[in-house]
Amino acid sequence: MKTVLIKCGGSVIDELSPSFFTSLKELEKEGYHLLFVHGGGPDINALLELYQVPREFENGLRKTTAETMEIVEMVLAGKTNRTLAAKLTSHGFNAFGVNGSDGGFLQANIIDQEKLGFVGDIIKVKTDVISMLLNGRYTPVITPIATTASGVKLNINADFAAAAIANNLQVDHCIFVTDVQGIIINGELVPQLSKQEIESYIHTGLITGGMIPKVRSAVDVIEKGLQSVRIVSGKEVFFSQSKWVGTEIIAKEGILR
Ligand SMILES: Nc1ncnc2c1ncn2[C@@H]1O[C@H](COP(=O)(O)OP(=O)(O)OP(=O)(O)O)[C@@H](O)[C@H]1O
Ligand SMILES: [Mg+2]
């Protein structure tokens, strides 16, 4: 089965353009089965604000107290997942919401309790759930919450979750959809970037905030052997006539595909 994993940023779910869905249809026409992982940054921030819970980030990762975690789950599972699933359904996809914390689907360890609180790194993905859904011609829409071995729920950066799922399922393409065209350096979209270039741009402060976990996840996927990893915009066409738009992450500098 040919598969494409699409991580849809919370930054862009409310702004997905008709041309984004046209790109999805083109992928389907080429025989790909789609699965989605979603983020939810802006929705989470809005509810934290309403509840007057302060927010804090460390290298693009959200510090998550027990109180924050409750809000994260409410928003991701109760709102963002529902919004994306409904949009996909209205465009003819058989969307099916999946909670990472159910049935041991996403299992994780705490990264650094002191620094980040209830934030995890995925150690195991039970891919059978996803295979079952894909075989039934459903389009899984995955919420990035995981559980520890003892059942504690952890907030997983959606880019990390997408990378772990892409690696475990060995998808054909992994795409990070966000609110910018790709990686922009000095005002210009960069069509291809290697790990070395990425690390130097993080070091010099040209890649910042939420783009850091995204590029690191993209590099992780490339290093685990997946051939096609891209960062694209959800506001524009990202795939048309078998051609991709956005930034492609490549294994080594200077190798053009
Ligand atoms: N060099 C860069 N090129 C492009 N965007 C960058 C760069 N450095 C930092 N960014 C920021 O990264 C943001 C995208 O990451 P962000 O985490 O905000 O969104 P997302 O991952 O799509 O959504 P969510 O985190 O809700 O899933 C862009 O909106 C931009 O502000
Ligand atoms: Mg993000």
Short mmCIF file of N, CA and C in Angstrom, two decimals, residues 25-177:
data_model
loop_
_atom_site.label_atom_id
_atom_site.label_comp_id
_atom_site.label_asym_id
_atom_site.label_seq_id
_atom_site.Cartn_x
_atom_site.Cartn_y
_atom_site.Cartn_z
N LYS A 25 -6.37 15.41 -3.31
CA LYS A 25 -7.08 14.60 -4.31
C LYS A 25 -6.10 14.07 -5.36
N GLU A 26 -5.12 14.89 -5.72
CA GLU A 26 -4.13 14.46 -6.71
C GLU A 26 -3.32 13.28 -6.17
N LEU A 27 -2.99 13.36 -4.89
CA LEU A 27 -2.25 12.25 -4.27
C LEU A 27 -3.10 10.97 -4.31
N GLU A 28 -4.37 11.13 -3.99
CA GLU A 28 -5.28 9.97 -4.02
C GLU A 28 -5.35 9.36 -5.41
N LYS A 29 -5.41 10.25 -6.42
CA LYS A 29 -5.49 9.78 -7.81
C LYS A 29 -4.26 8.97 -8.18
N GLU A 30 -3.12 9.32 -7.57
CA GLU A 30 -1.90 8.57 -7.85
C GLU A 30 -1.80 7.28 -7.02
N GLY A 31 -2.87 6.98 -6.30
CA GLY A 31 -2.94 5.70 -5.60
C GLY A 31 -2.45 5.73 -4.16
N TYR A 32 -2.22 6.92 -3.61
CA TYR A 32 -1.75 7.00 -2.22
C TYR A 32 -2.92 6.97 -1.24
N HIS A 33 -2.70 6.27 -0.11
CA HIS A 33 -3.62 6.33 1.02
C HIS A 33 -3.07 7.39 1.96
N LEU A 34 -3.94 8.23 2.51
CA LEU A 34 -3.48 9.34 3.33
C LEU A 34 -3.76 9.09 4.81
N LEU A 35 -2.84 9.54 5.66
CA LEU A 35 -3.14 9.58 7.09
C LEU A 35 -2.63 10.89 7.64
N PHE A 36 -3.32 11.41 8.65
CA PHE A 36 -3.03 12.74 9.17
C PHE A 36 -2.65 12.70 10.64
N VAL A 37 -1.74 13.58 11.00
CA VAL A 37 -1.44 13.88 12.40
C VAL A 37 -1.66 15.38 12.51
N HIS A 38 -2.30 15.83 13.58
CA HIS A 38 -2.53 17.27 13.67
C HIS A 38 -1.87 17.89 14.90
N GLY A 39 -1.53 19.17 14.79
CA GLY A 39 -1.08 19.95 15.94
C GLY A 39 -2.27 20.75 16.45
N GLY A 40 -1.99 21.79 17.23
CA GLY A 40 -3.11 22.59 17.74
C GLY A 40 -2.66 23.80 18.53
N GLY A 41 -1.46 24.28 18.22
CA GLY A 41 -0.87 25.39 18.97
C GLY A 41 -1.81 26.56 19.25
N PRO A 42 -2.36 27.20 18.20
CA PRO A 42 -3.19 28.38 18.43
C PRO A 42 -4.44 28.09 19.26
N ASP A 43 -5.10 26.94 19.01
CA ASP A 43 -6.30 26.59 19.79
C ASP A 43 -5.94 26.38 21.26
N ILE A 44 -4.80 25.75 21.51
CA ILE A 44 -4.36 25.51 22.89
C ILE A 44 -4.06 26.85 23.56
N ASN A 45 -3.35 27.71 22.86
CA ASN A 45 -3.03 29.03 23.42
C ASN A 45 -4.29 29.81 23.78
N ALA A 46 -5.29 29.74 22.91
CA ALA A 46 -6.53 30.49 23.15
C ALA A 46 -7.21 30.01 24.43
N LEU A 47 -7.28 28.70 24.64
CA LEU A 47 -7.97 28.20 25.84
C LEU A 47 -7.13 28.43 27.11
N LEU A 48 -5.80 28.34 26.96
CA LEU A 48 -4.94 28.64 28.11
C LEU A 48 -5.18 30.08 28.55
N GLU A 49 -5.31 30.94 27.57
CA GLU A 49 -5.53 32.35 27.86
C GLU A 49 -6.87 32.55 28.59
N LEU A 50 -7.90 31.88 28.06
CA LEU A 50 -9.23 31.98 28.66
C LEU A 50 -9.19 31.52 30.12
N TYR A 51 -8.45 30.45 30.39
CA TYR A 51 -8.34 29.92 31.76
C TYR A 51 -7.24 30.61 32.56
N GLN A 52 -6.59 31.56 31.94
CA GLN A 52 -5.50 32.32 32.56
C GLN A 52 -4.38 31.42 33.08
N VAL A 53 -4.05 30.44 32.25
CA VAL A 53 -2.90 29.57 32.56
C VAL A 53 -1.73 30.09 31.71
N PRO A 54 -0.61 30.44 32.33
CA PRO A 54 0.51 30.97 31.55
C PRO A 54 1.10 29.92 30.62
N ARG A 55 1.68 30.37 29.50
CA ARG A 55 2.32 29.41 28.59
C ARG A 55 3.79 29.76 28.43
N GLU A 56 4.56 28.70 28.19
CA GLU A 56 6.00 28.85 28.10
C GLU A 56 6.55 27.81 27.14
N PHE A 57 7.55 28.21 26.34
CA PHE A 57 8.14 27.27 25.38
C PHE A 57 9.64 27.16 25.60
N GLU A 58 10.17 26.00 25.24
CA GLU A 58 11.61 25.77 25.34
C GLU A 58 12.03 25.13 24.01
N ASN A 59 12.78 25.84 23.19
CA ASN A 59 13.15 25.33 21.86
C ASN A 59 11.94 24.85 21.05
N GLY A 60 10.86 25.60 21.13
CA GLY A 60 9.67 25.25 20.35
C GLY A 60 8.78 24.20 21.01
N LEU A 61 9.20 23.67 22.17
CA LEU A 61 8.37 22.68 22.87
C LEU A 61 7.61 23.35 24.02
N ARG A 62 6.33 22.96 24.16
CA ARG A 62 5.50 23.60 25.16
C ARG A 62 5.72 22.98 26.54
N LYS A 63 6.08 23.82 27.51
CA LYS A 63 6.16 23.33 28.88
C LYS A 63 4.75 22.96 29.31
N THR A 64 4.58 21.75 29.85
CA THR A 64 3.25 21.22 30.11
C THR A 64 3.10 20.77 31.56
N THR A 65 2.41 21.59 32.37
CA THR A 65 2.09 21.20 33.74
C THR A 65 0.87 20.26 33.67
N ALA A 66 0.49 19.69 34.83
CA ALA A 66 -0.69 18.81 34.85
C ALA A 66 -1.92 19.59 34.38
N GLU A 67 -1.99 20.85 34.78
CA GLU A 67 -3.13 21.68 34.40
C GLU A 67 -3.11 21.97 32.90
N THR A 68 -1.91 22.28 32.37
CA THR A 68 -1.79 22.51 30.92
C THR A 68 -2.20 21.26 30.16
N MET A 69 -1.76 20.10 30.66
CA MET A 69 -2.03 18.83 29.97
C MET A 69 -3.53 18.60 29.81
N GLU A 70 -4.29 18.95 30.84
CA GLU A 70 -5.73 18.76 30.77
C GLU A 70 -6.32 19.62 29.65
N ILE A 71 -5.82 20.83 29.55
CA ILE A 71 -6.31 21.74 28.51
C ILE A 71 -5.85 21.27 27.13
N VAL A 72 -4.60 20.81 27.05
CA VAL A 72 -4.07 20.29 25.78
C VAL A 72 -4.97 19.17 25.26
N GLU A 73 -5.33 18.25 26.16
CA GLU A 73 -6.15 17.12 25.73
C GLU A 73 -7.55 17.57 25.31
N MET A 74 -8.13 18.46 26.10
CA MET A 74 -9.45 18.99 25.75
C MET A 74 -9.46 19.60 24.36
N VAL A 75 -8.43 20.40 24.11
CA VAL A 75 -8.39 21.13 22.84
C VAL A 75 -8.07 20.20 21.67
N LEU A 76 -6.99 19.42 21.81
CA LEU A 76 -6.56 18.58 20.68
C LEU A 76 -7.62 17.55 20.31
N ALA A 77 -8.09 16.80 21.34
CA ALA A 77 -9.02 15.72 21.06
C ALA A 77 -10.44 16.23 20.84
N GLY A 78 -10.80 17.31 21.56
CA GLY A 78 -12.18 17.79 21.52
C GLY A 78 -12.45 18.81 20.45
N LYS A 79 -11.41 19.51 20.02
CA LYS A 79 -11.67 20.57 19.05
C LYS A 79 -10.88 20.41 17.76
N THR A 80 -9.54 20.40 17.88
CA THR A 80 -8.73 20.43 16.66
C THR A 80 -8.94 19.17 15.82
N ASN A 81 -8.91 18.01 16.46
CA ASN A 81 -9.12 16.75 15.73
C ASN A 81 -10.48 16.79 15.02
N ARG A 82 -11.50 17.27 15.74
CA ARG A 82 -12.85 17.33 15.18
C ARG A 82 -12.92 18.27 13.97
N THR A 83 -12.23 19.40 14.07
CA THR A 83 -12.24 20.38 12.98
C THR A 83 -11.61 19.79 11.72
N LEU A 84 -10.42 19.17 11.88
CA LEU A 84 -9.74 18.61 10.71
C LEU A 84 -10.53 17.44 10.13
N ALA A 85 -11.04 16.56 11.02
CA ALA A 85 -11.82 15.42 10.53
C ALA A 85 -13.04 15.90 9.75
N ALA A 86 -13.71 16.94 10.25
CA ALA A 86 -14.90 17.45 9.57
C ALA A 86 -14.54 18.04 8.21
N LYS A 87 -13.42 18.76 8.15
CA LYS A 87 -13.00 19.35 6.86
C LYS A 87 -12.70 18.26 5.85
N LEU A 88 -11.99 17.22 6.31
CA LEU A 88 -11.66 16.13 5.39
C LEU A 88 -12.93 15.42 4.93
N THR A 89 -13.85 15.20 5.87
CA THR A 89 -15.11 14.55 5.52
C THR A 89 -15.87 15.36 4.47
N SER A 90 -15.88 16.68 4.66
CA SER A 90 -16.63 17.50 3.70
C SER A 90 -15.95 17.52 2.33
N HIS A 91 -14.69 17.09 2.27
CA HIS A 91 -14.03 16.99 0.96
C HIS A 91 -14.00 15.55 0.46
N GLY A 92 -14.83 14.71 1.04
CA GLY A 92 -15.00 13.36 0.49
C GLY A 92 -14.09 12.30 1.07
N PHE A 93 -13.33 12.64 2.11
CA PHE A 93 -12.49 11.61 2.75
C PHE A 93 -13.28 10.95 3.87
N ASN A 94 -12.93 9.67 4.13
CA ASN A 94 -13.59 8.91 5.16
C ASN A 94 -12.83 9.09 6.48
N ALA A 95 -12.79 10.33 6.98
CA ALA A 95 -11.93 10.65 8.13
C ALA A 95 -12.36 9.92 9.39
N PHE A 96 -11.37 9.46 10.15
CA PHE A 96 -11.64 8.69 11.38
C PHE A 96 -10.67 9.17 12.46
N GLY A 97 -11.18 9.83 13.50
CA GLY A 97 -10.33 10.35 14.58
C GLY A 97 -9.71 9.25 15.41
N VAL A 98 -8.43 9.39 15.72
CA VAL A 98 -7.71 8.39 16.52
C VAL A 98 -6.97 9.12 17.64
N ASN A 99 -7.20 8.69 18.89
CA ASN A 99 -6.46 9.27 20.02
C ASN A 99 -5.20 8.47 20.25
N GLY A 100 -4.06 9.16 20.26
CA GLY A 100 -2.79 8.48 20.48
C GLY A 100 -2.73 7.77 21.81
N SER A 101 -3.54 8.23 22.77
CA SER A 101 -3.48 7.65 24.12
C SER A 101 -4.39 6.43 24.28
N ASP A 102 -5.15 6.08 23.26
CA ASP A 102 -6.05 4.92 23.37
C ASP A 102 -5.37 3.63 22.90
N GLY A 103 -5.65 2.56 23.62
CA GLY A 103 -5.18 1.23 23.19
C GLY A 103 -3.68 1.10 23.10
N GLY A 104 -2.97 1.98 23.80
CA GLY A 104 -1.50 1.92 23.75
C GLY A 104 -0.94 2.26 22.38
N PHE A 105 -1.70 3.02 21.57
CA PHE A 105 -1.25 3.34 20.21
C PHE A 105 0.07 4.10 20.21
N LEU A 106 0.15 5.22 20.94
CA LEU A 106 1.42 5.95 21.03
C LEU A 106 1.96 5.83 22.46
N GLN A 107 3.15 5.25 22.59
CA GLN A 107 3.77 5.11 23.91
C GLN A 107 5.02 5.97 23.97
N ALA A 108 5.21 6.64 25.12
CA ALA A 108 6.29 7.63 25.20
C ALA A 108 6.95 7.64 26.57
N ASN A 109 8.13 8.24 26.59
CA ASN A 109 8.82 8.52 27.85
C ASN A 109 8.84 10.02 28.07
N ILE A 110 8.87 10.42 29.34
CA ILE A 110 9.00 11.85 29.66
C ILE A 110 10.38 12.31 29.21
N ILE A 111 10.47 13.47 28.54
CA ILE A 111 11.76 13.96 28.05
C ILE A 111 12.59 14.51 29.21
N ASP A 112 12.02 15.47 29.94
CA ASP A 112 12.73 16.11 31.04
C ASP A 112 11.67 16.77 31.93
N GLN A 113 11.26 16.02 32.94
CA GLN A 113 10.14 16.47 33.77
C GLN A 113 10.38 17.88 34.35
N GLU A 114 11.61 18.13 34.78
CA GLU A 114 11.89 19.41 35.41
C GLU A 114 11.78 20.58 34.43
N LYS A 115 12.34 20.37 33.25
CA LYS A 115 12.36 21.44 32.24
C LYS A 115 11.04 21.60 31.51
N LEU A 116 10.43 20.46 31.13
CA LEU A 116 9.28 20.51 30.21
C LEU A 116 7.98 19.97 30.80
N GLY A 117 8.04 19.29 31.95
CA GLY A 117 6.83 18.71 32.53
C GLY A 117 6.36 17.49 31.76
N PHE A 118 5.05 17.42 31.48
CA PHE A 118 4.46 16.24 30.86
C PHE A 118 4.59 16.26 29.34
N VAL A 119 5.84 16.29 28.88
CA VAL A 119 6.11 16.27 27.45
C VAL A 119 6.90 15.02 27.15
N GLY A 120 6.48 14.31 26.11
CA GLY A 120 7.10 13.01 25.84
C GLY A 120 7.77 12.90 24.50
N ASP A 121 8.54 11.83 24.41
CA ASP A 121 9.22 11.41 23.20
C ASP A 121 8.68 10.01 22.92
N ILE A 122 8.23 9.76 21.72
CA ILE A 122 7.59 8.47 21.44
C ILE A 122 8.61 7.34 21.38
N ILE A 123 8.32 6.25 22.07
CA ILE A 123 9.22 5.10 22.02
C ILE A 123 8.58 3.92 21.28
N LYS A 124 7.26 3.94 21.15
CA LYS A 124 6.62 2.83 20.46
C LYS A 124 5.32 3.28 19.79
N VAL A 125 5.12 2.79 18.59
CA VAL A 125 3.88 3.07 17.86
C VAL A 125 3.24 1.73 17.51
N LYS A 126 2.01 1.53 17.97
CA LYS A 126 1.30 0.29 17.60
C LYS A 126 0.62 0.53 16.27
N THR A 127 1.31 0.14 15.21
CA THR A 127 0.83 0.52 13.88
C THR A 127 -0.39 -0.28 13.42
N ASP A 128 -0.72 -1.36 14.16
CA ASP A 128 -1.84 -2.20 13.69
C ASP A 128 -3.15 -1.42 13.58
N VAL A 129 -3.35 -0.45 14.49
CA VAL A 129 -4.59 0.35 14.46
C VAL A 129 -4.68 1.09 13.12
N ILE A 130 -3.57 1.68 12.73
CA ILE A 130 -3.54 2.48 11.51
C ILE A 130 -3.69 1.58 10.28
N SER A 131 -3.00 0.45 10.29
CA SER A 131 -3.12 -0.47 9.15
C SER A 131 -4.57 -0.91 8.98
N MET A 132 -5.23 -1.19 10.12
CA MET A 132 -6.63 -1.62 10.06
C MET A 132 -7.49 -0.55 9.40
N LEU A 133 -7.29 0.69 9.83
CA LEU A 133 -8.10 1.78 9.28
C LEU A 133 -7.80 1.99 7.79
N LEU A 134 -6.51 1.99 7.45
CA LEU A 134 -6.15 2.21 6.04
C LEU A 134 -6.70 1.08 5.17
N ASN A 135 -6.63 -0.14 5.65
CA ASN A 135 -7.17 -1.27 4.90
C ASN A 135 -8.68 -1.15 4.70
N GLY A 136 -9.34 -0.52 5.68
CA GLY A 136 -10.78 -0.31 5.57
C GLY A 136 -11.13 0.94 4.78
N ARG A 137 -10.13 1.54 4.17
CA ARG A 137 -10.26 2.76 3.37
C ARG A 137 -10.73 3.97 4.20
N TYR A 138 -10.34 3.97 5.47
CA TYR A 138 -10.57 5.16 6.30
C TYR A 138 -9.35 6.05 6.22
N THR A 139 -9.52 7.32 6.54
CA THR A 139 -8.41 8.27 6.59
C THR A 139 -8.17 8.63 8.05
N PRO A 140 -7.16 8.02 8.69
CA PRO A 140 -6.93 8.29 10.12
C PRO A 140 -6.51 9.74 10.37
N VAL A 141 -7.07 10.31 11.43
CA VAL A 141 -6.70 11.68 11.86
C VAL A 141 -6.24 11.54 13.31
N ILE A 142 -4.92 11.63 13.51
CA ILE A 142 -4.33 11.23 14.79
C ILE A 142 -4.03 12.42 15.70
N THR A 143 -4.49 12.31 16.96
CA THR A 143 -4.19 13.31 17.99
C THR A 143 -2.90 12.92 18.72
N PRO A 144 -1.91 13.83 18.77
CA PRO A 144 -0.59 13.48 19.31
C PRO A 144 -0.50 13.52 20.84
N ILE A 145 -1.23 12.62 21.48
CA ILE A 145 -1.10 12.46 22.93
C ILE A 145 -0.70 11.00 23.14
N ALA A 146 0.28 10.77 24.02
CA ALA A 146 0.76 9.41 24.24
C ALA A 146 0.60 9.04 25.70
N THR A 147 0.85 7.77 26.02
CA THR A 147 0.85 7.36 27.43
C THR A 147 2.21 6.74 27.77
N THR A 148 2.58 6.87 29.04
CA THR A 148 3.79 6.19 29.53
C THR A 148 3.41 4.75 29.87
N ALA A 149 4.42 3.95 30.22
CA ALA A 149 4.17 2.55 30.60
C ALA A 149 3.18 2.47 31.76
N SER A 150 3.21 3.50 32.65
CA SER A 150 2.29 3.45 33.79
C SER A 150 0.98 4.20 33.51
N GLY A 151 0.77 4.59 32.27
CA GLY A 151 -0.53 5.16 31.91
C GLY A 151 -0.67 6.67 32.06
N VAL A 152 0.45 7.37 32.33
CA VAL A 152 0.38 8.83 32.44
C VAL A 152 0.31 9.42 31.03
N LYS A 153 -0.59 10.39 30.83
CA LYS A 153 -0.72 11.00 29.50
C LYS A 153 0.33 12.08 29.29
N LEU A 154 0.92 12.07 28.10
CA LEU A 154 1.96 13.05 27.78
C LEU A 154 1.61 13.81 26.51
N ASN A 155 1.97 15.08 26.52
CA ASN A 155 1.83 15.95 25.37
C ASN A 155 3.02 15.68 24.44
N ILE A 156 2.72 15.37 23.18
CA ILE A 156 3.79 15.11 22.23
C ILE A 156 3.75 16.20 21.17
N ASN A 157 4.85 16.86 20.94
CA ASN A 157 4.89 17.82 19.84
C ASN A 157 4.43 17.07 18.58
N ALA A 158 3.49 17.67 17.86
CA ALA A 158 2.87 16.96 16.73
C ALA A 158 3.88 16.60 15.64
N ASP A 159 4.93 17.41 15.51
CA ASP A 159 5.97 17.09 14.51
C ASP A 159 6.72 15.81 14.92
N PHE A 160 7.03 15.69 16.23
CA PHE A 160 7.70 14.48 16.73
C PHE A 160 6.80 13.25 16.52
N ALA A 161 5.51 13.43 16.82
CA ALA A 161 4.57 12.31 16.67
C ALA A 161 4.52 11.88 15.21
N ALA A 162 4.45 12.86 14.32
CA ALA A 162 4.39 12.55 12.88
C ALA A 162 5.62 11.77 12.45
N ALA A 163 6.79 12.20 12.90
CA ALA A 163 8.04 11.53 12.52
C ALA A 163 8.04 10.09 13.02
N ALA A 164 7.63 9.89 14.27
CA ALA A 164 7.65 8.53 14.85
C ALA A 164 6.69 7.62 14.08
N ILE A 165 5.53 8.15 13.73
CA ILE A 165 4.54 7.33 13.02
C ILE A 165 5.03 7.05 11.59
N ALA A 166 5.60 8.08 10.94
CA ALA A 166 6.13 7.90 9.58
C ALA A 166 7.21 6.83 9.57
N ASN A 167 8.10 6.87 10.54
CA ASN A 167 9.19 5.89 10.62
C ASN A 167 8.66 4.48 10.85
N ASN A 168 7.72 4.36 11.78
CA ASN A 168 7.21 3.03 12.11
C ASN A 168 6.37 2.43 10.99
N LEU A 169 5.62 3.27 10.32
CA LEU A 169 4.78 2.76 9.23
C LEU A 169 5.55 2.65 7.92
N GLN A 170 6.74 3.27 7.88
CA GLN A 170 7.52 3.32 6.63
C GLN A 170 6.67 3.85 5.48
N VAL A 171 6.14 5.05 5.69
CA VAL A 171 5.30 5.67 4.66
C VAL A 171 6.16 6.06 3.45
N ASP A 172 5.52 6.34 2.34
CA ASP A 172 6.27 6.71 1.13
C ASP A 172 6.66 8.18 1.14
N HIS A 173 5.79 9.03 1.67
CA HIS A 173 6.10 10.46 1.77
C HIS A 173 5.65 10.96 3.14
N CYS A 174 6.44 11.86 3.70
CA CYS A 174 6.08 12.49 4.97
C CYS A 174 6.07 13.99 4.75
N ILE A 175 4.94 14.63 5.03
CA ILE A 175 4.78 16.04 4.70
C ILE A 175 4.36 16.83 5.94
N PHE A 176 5.07 17.90 6.20
CA PHE A 176 4.72 18.79 7.31
C PHE A 176 4.03 20.01 6.72
N VAL A 177 2.73 20.11 6.96
CA VAL A 177 1.97 21.23 6.41
C VAL A 177 1.90 22.33 7.46
#
